[in-house]
Amino acid sequence: GEGQAAEMVLRDMASTRDEWPNQEERLESVISAYMESGSYGDGHRLLMEAQRTFQVKLDEEAHMNLINMCMEDTSHMHEGQSSSQIMALLETRVRMCLGAIDELRYTHASTHDKSMVTKLAISVAARGGDWQRSYDELMVLREIDDDDEEEDSDWRRAMAMQTVYIQVMGVLNVNREFRKLVEVFRMMEADGLDPNGTSYGLAISAACRSYSKNYDKVKEAEGILLEAHELRDELYPPLDSRAYQALIGAYDKLDDFEAVQRIIYLAKDAGVLDDRCLETGVLLCARMKRLHDATKLLKLTTEIGLTPSITSYNAVIGCAEKQGKMRSVVPLIEEMETLGINTNAVTYNIAMRSCARQDDWEKAWELLDEMLDEGLTPTVHSFTTMISACGATNNAEQALVFLDEMDRLSIAPDIVAYNAVLKVCLEDHPREVLEVLRRMRRAGLEADKTTTWAMYKVKENHEEALSGAELEEIEKFISATKRPSFNKKSFGSRQSYDRKGGDRDRN
């Protein structure tokens, strides 16, 4: 294993005899010593020097041994090194191997096994992440005539070619060359090779990712999936859930719920349906306001022995709240508790806002107490959502109570929370608007466009109800701020705000 010492002896013999005695045999021994000790660079250097300078020709087997040894897994030799160092070593070794392959083709141009060497080049390039070299070598391999091989080895050749195609598809996938990957998959089929679960999965995923907004191409990817789905019992390795996930994700981007639902049930039929597929479907249903379908998918999740994520439940609860279906919200929270899913502040925010929209303040307070009992800390947004919902019922008194409760819990209202209270009080409670403004200024918050707009509206609509001192206070506030430009898009009418049921600044 002392490659350096062996090389010194070999060079000493060469210098005294003016030649390299027993050149090939002893050169191979020295190179092997370097390889065994992990000195791949020295082994490659010696090979290049011997072949180019001394016209020594290693036989094909020695070349192949050098290449294979260089690419053996030597991760145990790099303990303590960073991933970047290991990648740099791998890149160096790949470059050496590809150089050795080119040298083999040069020195044994007429005799080397073209098919075997090309397959090796593909394997080495793919391992090193060189997709272009892998792809180019595949094109070379497809042109090589292997008709001289024995007929009983046809199945072996097919298996080897299938492996080669998967290697090329894998490196294309890593380098995000998705369209090339689909092209290689089609070549594989054109060459009469039967794809397996891995190649089907790579092709489906690549087709979805490269044409994610092209409905026809995504439909083509579904065609590949259906073909693989029909052959699922014959595929080895089998098609896994990632292919179904990729297609579900592509249809999700196209907002095609029917297609998402179709693929979900295909995955269920194949026995690979997982929580990620279902979560994507639930979120799409919620986004498209399909509460019934979202609830069905939640139920399907539990039926197949999986537990829905809190993200899924929050999306469905939010969907129910936006549609004003309060009766669906509380049972969903209770279902979460039954399944042992820990609710979070987002869950309660949605539920409390739903109660506020329904003017069910008793339930809203009950949920707030429950939230505190579970050790969850209400956020500014928790209260802002309920304050904003007070506008739907014109309940200024309740909005002010929520503002006081924030003080009691040492939760500092932000400008959005104060503006939400101002909007609720604006129509019938001008003096409360002024009091909220004072509290906001004492908190050191700077007024924004919405605050200034509220002051203008108070002066415009309630001038007779306010005292001279109060009007003067408003005038001072207005003069201290730049007059905003109002438009329907920025503020809208009160009716528009109530219909939205939320705070525009936050939205």
XYZ file of C-alpha atoms in Angstrom:
507
model
C 0.000 0.000 0.000
C 3.026 2.354 -0.092
C 2.392 3.798 -3.542
C 4.923 6.626 -3.278
C 7.765 4.293 -2.258
C 6.823 1.830 -5.014
C 6.892 4.615 -7.606
C 10.372 5.714 -6.455
C 11.704 2.166 -6.917
C 10.052 1.916 -10.334
C 11.569 5.228 -11.471
C 15.000 4.212 -10.162
C 14.825 1.012 -12.213
C 13.730 2.996 -15.275
C 16.595 5.496 -14.934
C 19.298 2.820 -14.685
C 18.002 0.772 -17.589
C 16.629 3.689 -19.626
C 13.319 1.895 -19.835
C 10.444 0.773 -17.612
C 11.115 -2.953 -17.014
C 8.064 -5.201 -17.114
C 6.294 -1.952 -17.727
C 2.614 -2.840 -17.718
C 2.691 -5.336 -14.842
C 4.743 -3.194 -12.459
C 2.983 0.015 -13.421
C -0.331 -1.612 -12.586
C 1.063 -2.654 -9.193
C 2.120 0.892 -8.344
C -1.187 2.363 -9.507
C -3.064 -0.239 -7.457
C -1.000 0.711 -4.393
C -2.013 4.337 -4.842
C -5.659 3.395 -5.315
C -5.750 1.177 -2.231
C -4.321 3.965 -0.073
C -6.826 6.485 -1.453
C -4.224 8.462 -3.441
C -6.368 8.587 -6.562
C -4.709 11.729 -7.898
C -1.247 10.120 -7.824
C -2.563 6.963 -9.466
C -4.184 8.952 -12.252
C -1.093 11.157 -12.704
C 1.159 8.110 -13.034
C -1.165 6.499 -15.553
C -1.256 9.616 -17.750
C 2.534 10.011 -17.609
C 3.191 6.356 -18.418
C 0.835 6.353 -21.389
C 1.715 9.717 -22.915
C 5.427 10.058 -22.059
C 6.643 6.459 -22.019
C 4.107 5.035 -24.482
C 3.089 2.375 -21.970
C -0.309 0.897 -22.720
C -2.290 -0.664 -19.912
C -4.665 -3.338 -21.055
C -8.415 -2.720 -20.916
C -8.842 -4.638 -17.679
C -6.245 -2.487 -15.906
C -7.979 0.646 -17.155
C -11.318 -0.597 -15.892
C -9.825 -1.526 -12.519
C -8.421 1.960 -12.162
C -11.758 3.566 -12.975
C -13.794 1.268 -10.746
C -11.416 1.613 -7.807
C -11.464 5.371 -8.148
C -15.254 5.426 -7.953
C -15.580 3.013 -5.036
C -17.335 4.393 -1.990
C -14.611 5.829 0.237
C -16.821 7.933 2.508
C -15.229 6.239 5.530
C -11.940 7.856 4.523
C -13.368 11.377 4.828
C -14.704 11.389 8.360
C -14.571 14.838 9.927
C -14.625 16.633 6.567
C -17.384 19.018 5.585
C -19.910 18.171 2.890
C -18.325 20.763 0.593
C -14.917 19.094 1.001
C -16.382 15.668 0.271
C -18.170 17.055 -2.812
C -14.905 18.596 -4.001
C -13.156 15.236 -3.609
C -15.960 13.487 -5.472
C -15.782 16.041 -8.278
C -12.024 15.501 -8.574
C -12.403 11.732 -8.691
C -15.172 11.954 -11.285
C -13.014 14.191 -13.449
C -10.131 11.706 -13.155
C -12.381 8.783 -14.043
C -13.824 10.504 -17.082
C -10.271 11.353 -18.148
C -9.278 7.697 -17.729
C -12.298 6.630 -19.793
C -11.322 9.025 -22.574
C -7.763 7.657 -22.374
C -9.074 4.102 -22.652
C -11.045 5.026 -25.760
C -7.938 6.682 -27.217
C -5.437 3.911 -26.501
C -7.760 1.009 -27.319
C -9.934 2.650 -29.948
C -10.470 -0.471 -32.034
C -10.633 -3.120 -29.339
C -12.408 -1.757 -26.255
C -15.976 -2.767 -25.409
C -17.732 0.390 -26.569
C -21.041 -0.427 -24.903
C -19.535 -1.265 -21.525
C -17.225 1.764 -21.509
C -20.041 4.117 -22.500
C -22.291 2.750 -19.758
C -19.455 3.269 -17.304
C -19.012 6.849 -18.514
C -22.724 7.494 -17.967
C -22.547 6.036 -14.463
C -19.503 8.131 -13.533
C -20.890 11.363 -15.015
C -24.261 10.829 -13.339
C -22.608 10.242 -9.991
C -20.680 13.464 -10.402
C -23.811 15.419 -11.328
C -22.692 16.100 -14.912
C -26.054 15.858 -16.684
C -24.748 17.073 -20.052
C -22.014 14.401 -20.244
C -24.504 11.752 -19.085
C -27.019 12.820 -21.727
C -24.392 12.973 -24.501
C -23.038 9.532 -23.585
C -26.579 8.135 -23.683
C -26.950 9.427 -27.236
C -23.687 7.626 -28.103
C -24.870 4.431 -26.424
C -28.108 4.382 -28.416
C -26.053 4.312 -31.635
C -23.840 1.389 -30.575
C -24.731 -1.921 -32.238
C -24.865 -4.759 -29.702
C -26.174 -7.403 -32.105
C -23.082 -9.547 -31.608
C -24.110 -10.342 -28.014
C -25.649 -13.717 -27.259
C -29.418 -13.885 -27.500
C -29.846 -15.390 -24.032
C -28.337 -12.199 -22.610
C -31.076 -9.983 -24.043
C -32.830 -9.654 -20.717
C -29.537 -8.773 -19.011
C -28.883 -6.126 -21.625
C -32.404 -4.738 -21.148
C -31.913 -4.554 -17.387
C -28.554 -2.836 -17.837
C -30.044 -0.320 -20.270
C -32.939 0.334 -17.918
C -30.428 1.110 -15.169
C -28.536 3.445 -17.497
C -31.692 5.356 -18.411
C -32.636 5.737 -14.740
C -29.141 7.055 -13.957
C -29.478 9.701 -16.672
C -33.005 10.610 -15.576
C -31.811 10.875 -11.983
C -29.018 13.331 -12.746
C -31.368 15.367 -14.969
C -33.828 15.518 -12.084
C -31.166 16.718 -9.632
C -30.148 19.451 -12.084
C -33.806 20.417 -12.712
C -33.560 19.610 -16.426
C -37.147 18.396 -16.364
C -37.960 18.676 -20.058
C -34.837 16.719 -20.974
C -35.894 14.106 -18.422
C -39.281 13.629 -20.067
C -37.501 13.396 -23.425
C -35.228 10.623 -22.081
C -38.254 8.770 -20.694
C -39.827 8.815 -24.167
C -36.548 7.533 -25.644
C -36.614 4.694 -23.146
C -40.076 3.681 -24.307
C -39.075 4.085 -27.969
C -36.139 1.715 -27.389
C -38.581 -0.977 -26.281
C -37.613 -0.860 -22.599
C -40.289 -1.285 -19.946
C -40.127 1.566 -17.401
C -40.214 0.620 -13.734
C -41.717 2.502 -10.798
C -38.644 4.713 -10.434
C -38.558 5.854 -14.069
C -42.327 6.380 -14.146
C -42.120 8.441 -10.971
C -39.275 10.608 -12.271
C -41.075 11.226 -15.578
C -44.391 12.133 -13.924
C -42.740 14.482 -11.452
C -40.637 16.126 -14.178
C -43.613 16.601 -16.502
C -45.584 18.259 -13.707
C -42.742 20.534 -12.646
C -41.692 21.630 -16.133
C -45.209 22.295 -17.402
C -46.954 23.184 -14.121
C -49.180 25.846 -15.716
C -49.797 24.081 -19.010
C -53.014 22.123 -18.584
C -52.450 19.916 -21.642
C -48.967 18.906 -20.483
C -50.185 18.192 -16.942
C -52.910 16.081 -18.520
C -50.169 14.238 -20.418
C -48.422 13.598 -17.087
C -51.685 12.155 -15.796
C -51.691 9.821 -18.800
C -48.254 8.512 -17.757
C -49.552 8.064 -14.208
C -52.608 6.144 -15.389
C -50.369 3.848 -17.437
C -48.175 3.188 -14.396
C -51.227 2.811 -12.168
C -52.587 0.049 -14.386
C -49.229 -1.757 -14.262
C -48.645 -1.135 -10.538
C -48.709 -4.834 -9.597
C -46.019 -5.601 -12.191
C -43.654 -2.721 -11.427
C -40.497 -3.251 -9.407
C -39.642 -1.102 -7.659
C -43.276 0.032 -7.411
C -44.634 3.492 -8.071
C -44.616 5.389 -4.770
C -46.705 8.284 -3.456
C -44.387 10.992 -4.824
C -45.726 10.560 -8.361
C -49.293 11.065 -7.132
C -48.185 14.012 -4.990
C -46.535 15.696 -7.981
C -49.698 15.465 -10.070
C -51.915 16.600 -7.193
C -49.608 19.598 -6.729
C -49.751 20.453 -10.446
C -53.550 20.341 -10.556
C -53.652 22.313 -7.303
C -51.780 25.155 -9.041
C -54.398 25.010 -11.799
C -57.237 25.106 -9.206
C -58.681 21.930 -10.726
C -60.425 20.353 -7.746
C -62.043 17.523 -9.733
C -58.629 16.404 -11.017
C -57.083 16.616 -7.533
C -59.908 14.519 -6.123
C -59.489 12.018 -8.975
C -55.766 11.542 -8.275
C -56.355 11.285 -4.517
C -58.692 8.345 -5.041
C -56.228 6.767 -7.496
C -53.551 6.966 -4.789
C -55.990 5.421 -2.321
C -56.677 2.598 -4.775
C -52.921 2.006 -5.132
C -52.474 1.954 -1.357
C -50.014 4.872 -1.341
C -52.297 7.717 -0.270
C -50.544 9.767 2.406
C -51.230 12.846 4.505
C -49.406 15.203 2.107
C -51.689 14.276 -0.791
C -54.755 14.751 1.389
C -53.553 18.028 2.893
C -53.075 19.506 -0.585
C -56.633 18.465 -1.470
C -58.081 19.895 1.753
C -56.299 23.230 1.297
C -57.499 23.486 -2.310
C -61.103 22.774 -1.262
C -60.889 25.424 1.440
C -59.381 27.927 -0.978
C -62.195 27.258 -3.460
C -64.834 27.469 -0.680
C -65.851 23.826 -1.104
C -66.554 23.185 2.568
C -68.411 19.918 2.019
C -65.598 18.434 -0.080
C -62.931 19.633 2.362
C -64.789 17.960 5.231
C -65.055 14.740 3.195
C -61.293 14.668 2.674
C -60.720 15.235 6.397
C -62.953 12.249 7.068
C -61.101 10.171 4.446
C -57.815 11.004 6.194
C -59.015 9.465 9.451
C -60.662 6.529 7.661
C -57.330 5.338 6.239
C -55.663 5.606 9.632
C -53.959 8.982 9.230
C -54.306 12.088 11.382
C -55.112 15.351 9.573
C -52.647 18.172 10.177
C -53.539 21.287 12.115
C -52.987 23.207 8.856
C -55.786 21.193 7.237
C -58.167 21.784 10.129
C -57.399 25.510 10.261
C -58.077 25.781 6.527
C -61.451 24.021 6.847
C -62.420 26.048 9.931
C -61.477 29.227 8.060
C -63.564 28.122 5.074
C -66.579 27.521 7.324
C -66.103 30.883 9.034
C -65.928 32.792 5.753
C -69.170 31.165 4.628
C -70.851 32.067 7.917
C -71.369 28.422 8.856
C -70.724 28.790 12.556
C -72.306 25.442 13.343
C -69.473 23.694 11.498
C -66.663 25.488 13.346
C -67.072 24.334 16.953
C -67.580 20.627 16.033
C -64.336 20.759 14.026
C -62.448 22.104 17.048
C -63.983 19.394 19.216
C -62.957 16.801 16.614
C -59.386 18.079 16.775
C -59.386 17.656 20.551
C -60.759 14.110 20.215
C -57.952 13.194 17.792
C -55.357 14.708 20.101
C -54.438 17.492 17.666
C -53.204 20.509 19.593
C -55.038 23.635 18.526
C -53.047 26.822 18.081
C -53.738 30.547 18.156
C -54.740 30.515 14.479
C -57.486 27.955 15.175
C -58.954 30.042 17.968
C -58.606 33.295 16.026
C -60.764 31.881 13.246
C -63.302 30.386 15.652
C -63.615 33.593 17.707
C -64.007 35.695 14.583
C -66.751 33.330 13.443
C -68.560 33.788 16.775
C -68.187 37.549 16.488
C -69.692 37.546 13.009
C -72.683 35.644 14.375
C -73.002 38.099 17.311
C -72.410 35.143 19.648
C -70.224 37.001 22.127
C -70.787 34.503 24.902
C -69.203 31.755 22.795
C -66.402 34.101 21.680
C -65.476 34.806 25.316
C -65.772 31.109 26.109
C -63.285 30.311 23.351
C -60.932 33.037 24.603
C -61.034 31.552 28.118
C -60.482 28.078 26.667
C -57.507 29.390 24.724
C -55.981 30.794 27.914
C -56.709 27.563 29.813
C -54.763 25.597 27.185
C -51.749 27.805 27.753
C -52.058 29.564 24.401
C -51.307 33.272 24.428
C -53.788 35.391 22.473
C -52.115 37.644 19.957
C -52.939 41.143 18.792
C -54.435 39.471 15.755
C -56.668 37.322 17.980
C -58.389 40.461 19.235
C -58.164 42.428 15.995
C -60.107 39.737 14.154
C -62.911 39.909 16.729
C -62.891 43.717 16.817
C -63.125 43.813 13.025
C -66.002 41.345 13.171
C -67.825 43.738 15.528
C -68.266 45.984 12.511
C -70.542 43.395 10.918
C -73.023 43.854 13.796
C -72.197 47.521 14.494
C -71.308 46.580 18.066
C -68.991 49.376 19.202
C -69.440 48.565 22.891
C -68.072 45.059 22.400
C -65.135 46.358 20.338
C -64.169 48.664 23.224
C -64.456 45.775 25.685
C -61.986 43.787 23.577
C -59.609 46.754 23.584
C -59.802 46.899 27.394
C -59.224 43.146 27.611
C -56.003 43.543 25.642
C -54.790 46.024 28.262
C -55.756 43.610 31.046
C -53.741 40.814 29.429
C -50.779 43.175 28.775
C -51.158 42.768 25.011
C -50.157 46.016 23.320
C -52.613 46.945 20.531
C -50.967 47.945 17.271
C -52.145 50.598 14.819
C -54.249 48.007 12.977
C -56.116 47.071 16.165
C -56.781 50.728 17.030
C -57.969 51.472 13.500
C -60.318 48.478 13.683
C -61.931 49.978 16.823
C -62.108 53.412 15.173
C -63.985 51.994 12.199
C -66.523 50.220 14.410
C -67.160 53.367 16.511
C -67.166 55.773 13.593
C -70.858 55.685 12.716
C -72.601 56.230 16.057
C -69.932 56.827 18.707
C -67.891 59.946 17.854
C -66.699 60.555 21.433
C -65.431 56.980 21.694
C -63.475 57.608 18.487
C -61.732 60.504 20.202
C -60.997 58.432 23.308
C -59.482 55.650 21.184
C -57.361 58.253 19.384
C -56.075 59.544 22.742
C -55.200 56.041 23.903
C -53.384 55.401 20.656
C -51.321 58.573 21.005
C -50.497 57.806 24.638
C -49.178 54.425 23.447
C -46.771 56.308 21.178
C -48.280 55.026 17.923
C -48.171 57.210 14.844
C -51.419 57.756 12.966
C -51.700 56.391 9.441
C -54.052 57.101 6.527
C -56.903 55.119 8.055
C -56.647 57.025 11.347
C -56.660 60.393 9.577
C -59.592 59.320 7.424
C -61.554 58.408 10.574
C -60.989 61.887 12.024
C -62.225 63.543 8.835
C -65.350 61.366 8.869
C -66.061 62.155 12.546
C -65.843 65.882 11.894
C -67.916 65.605 8.734
C -70.725 63.455 10.177
C -70.872 64.430 13.864
C -69.953 68.114 14.039
C -73.191 69.045 15.832
C -72.827 66.283 18.439
C -69.312 67.297 19.471
C -68.305 70.109 21.803
C -66.121 72.995 20.755
C -63.135 71.538 22.625
C -63.599 68.190 20.937
C -63.830 69.777 17.499
C -60.712 71.807 18.261
C -58.891 68.615 19.243
C -59.876 67.038 15.938
C -58.769 70.144 14.029
C -55.366 70.067 15.731
C -54.956 66.405 14.870
C -55.915 66.988 11.232
C -53.642 69.993 10.850
C -50.744 67.975 12.271
C -51.198 65.301 9.623
C -51.043 65.505 5.858
C -54.446 65.406 4.239
C -54.796 61.938 2.669
C -56.190 61.273 -0.769
C -59.262 59.091 -0.460
C -60.580 56.710 -3.035
C -62.996 53.836 -3.039
C -60.247 51.306 -3.533
C -58.360 52.450 -0.411
C -61.269 52.913 1.980
C -64.618 52.296 0.317
C -67.929 52.944 2.005
C -68.991 51.647 5.399
C -71.200 49.144 3.615
C -68.165 47.915 1.664
C -66.171 47.505 4.868
C -68.939 45.543 6.582
C -69.240 43.228 3.633
C -65.545 42.469 3.749
C -65.737 41.974 7.495
C -62.047 42.647 8.045
C -59.347 45.256 8.397
C -58.083 46.602 5.095
C -54.664 47.525 6.422
C -54.084 43.960 7.579
C -55.404 42.528 4.326
